[in-house]
Amino acid sequence: MDNTKLELSQKLYIETYGCQMNVADSEVVASVMKDNGYIVTEDINEADIILVNTCSIRENAEQRVWGRLDVFKQIKKKKPELTVGVIGCMAERLKEKLIEEKKIVDLVVGPDAYRSLPELLETVESGQKAINVILSKEETYADISPVRLDKNGISAFISIMRGCNNMCSYCIVPYVRGGERSRNPESIIVEAEDLYKKGYKEITLLGQNVDSYNWESEDKNKTVMFAQLLEMVAKISPTLRIRFSTSHPKDMSDEVLYTMAMYSNICNHVHLPAQSGSTEVLEKMKRGYSREWYIDRINAIKKILPNCAVSTDIMTGFSGETEENHKDTLSLMSLVNYDYAFMFKYSERPKTYAARHLKDDVAEEIKSRRLSEIIELQGSLSEKSKKADLGKVFEVLVEGISKKSKDQLFGRNSQNKVVVFPKQDYKIGDYVFVEVTDCTSATLIGKAID
Ligand code: SAH
Ligand code: SF4
Ligand code: F3S
């Protein structure tokens, strides 16, 4: 592009909320927009278009976006030609209501409609509002090469599937993301190889339930399951690290664990959301497994992959949750010894099975108290998990300069723990063996060994 063209190009600013899948989607959006002459900017003040990629998983995730729309309104006051678009899960859930509520919103686009962005922007340019929230049974954006918006050039996400078929009773995802579909494995390999050639060292394969990845060729003669896909990606190079998320306890197979054991570049970490430690609650959540089943999966991980870290998601205060049920969650956490956890209060989501059939009947103060107990327990488990690493040596992939000191680098070990150590002559993208000498609540501290 020559300079005159660059000056004429419209500038796009994307802000992303929600899960890793939204981060990956923003990169697809950037790619669609770039192909149509837009330039991505990191400076909101020079933007001609602001797109906010949104999350609906909990009420407070949506609140944050409403707050941002008020900020964009102020920017638009000074710059009336600015276009504001809401994309992603909240766009899908609220549709035209977003435009009715907030007049500054010009554009509403759901997660399966990003290819239509340029067309919709033309409509906006002609002075109308534009909306496309059609969900698709096939869209995987397989042929779109995402524009990487990450800063480090070392780790990247690749979406391997979209949507979800599970219908957990509390969850909005199937409503805003549609049914599950697996992406063509060849397109995944091409994307991973391309990243590797560009110097990326770590790839995270993404899906709401990666264990149910199941691609079938059109003539139905060929199928690829998750364990096979994992192996195909791992074979690209032993110096390319592979991670994946999220595993679902009901579908996580030993085969996947054995594949992990076979390739040292598949990281020793499984994120296995339990949600609750009580079978009774899990049944109401329609999670498809019991406490015993979950523990069996944990035992399989510990047996097949003795050095594997395990993290989880816990949701507290779901409909009907008793003190006894809550204690079951605490005891499961202590039994598993999670390395880290994401912990939430149940938030009722419109349209879900739970919203229609189950009362949100745990009082707010009880939810809060249970959540603090869960957070406190996890705090001590996380500390225990870090202390157990003192004296150990890990291979760390360097991701950047430590925020606290420019003489320190940070990276992660295979178990996904952050490790900080003196920079010396090492640089971003290096694999460095580090001996752990100390730890804080959030990081391991060590020194490089030759
Ligand atoms: N597909 C993943 C989870 C995706 S959502 C899985 O099934 O494990 C990420 C996390 O948000 C969930 O694991 C759950 O802990 C939490 N979550 C989902 N719906 C929620 C709700 N209605 N209220 C509170 N937390 C919720
Ligand atoms: Fe939601 Fe359940 Fe699907 Fe996860 S598996 S995205 S919690 S419906
Ligand atoms: Fe949120 Fe949508 Fe992800 S609801 S958690 S951004 S799939």
Coordinates of C-alpha atoms and ligand atoms in Angstrom, one line a residue, residues 57 164-168 170-174 208-209 248 275 287, ligand 2:
I57 CA -21.7 -15.3 30.2
C164 CA -21.6 -25.9 21.8
N165 CA -24.2 -28.7 21.9
N166 CA -24.1 -29.4 25.6
M167 CA -26.9 -27.2 26.9
C168 CA -25.6 -27.0 30.5
Y170 CA -27.1 -22.3 33.4
C171 CA -25.2 -21.5 30.2
I172 CA -25.9 -18.9 27.5
V173 CA -23.2 -20.1 25.1
P174 CA -25.3 -22.4 23.0
Q208 CA -15.9 -24.9 24.2
N209 CA -15.5 -28.6 24.5
H248 CA -15.0 -31.2 29.3
Q275 CA -18.3 -26.3 38.3
R287 CA -23.3 -31.3 33.2
Ligands
SF4_2 FE1 -21.7 -23.7 28.3 FE2 -21.8 -26.2 29.1 FE3 -21.2 -25.6 26.5 FE4 -19.4 -25.1 28.4 S1 -20.2 -27.1 27.8 S2 -20.1 -23.7 26.8 S3 -20.7 -24.6 30.2 S4 -23.2 -25.3 27.6

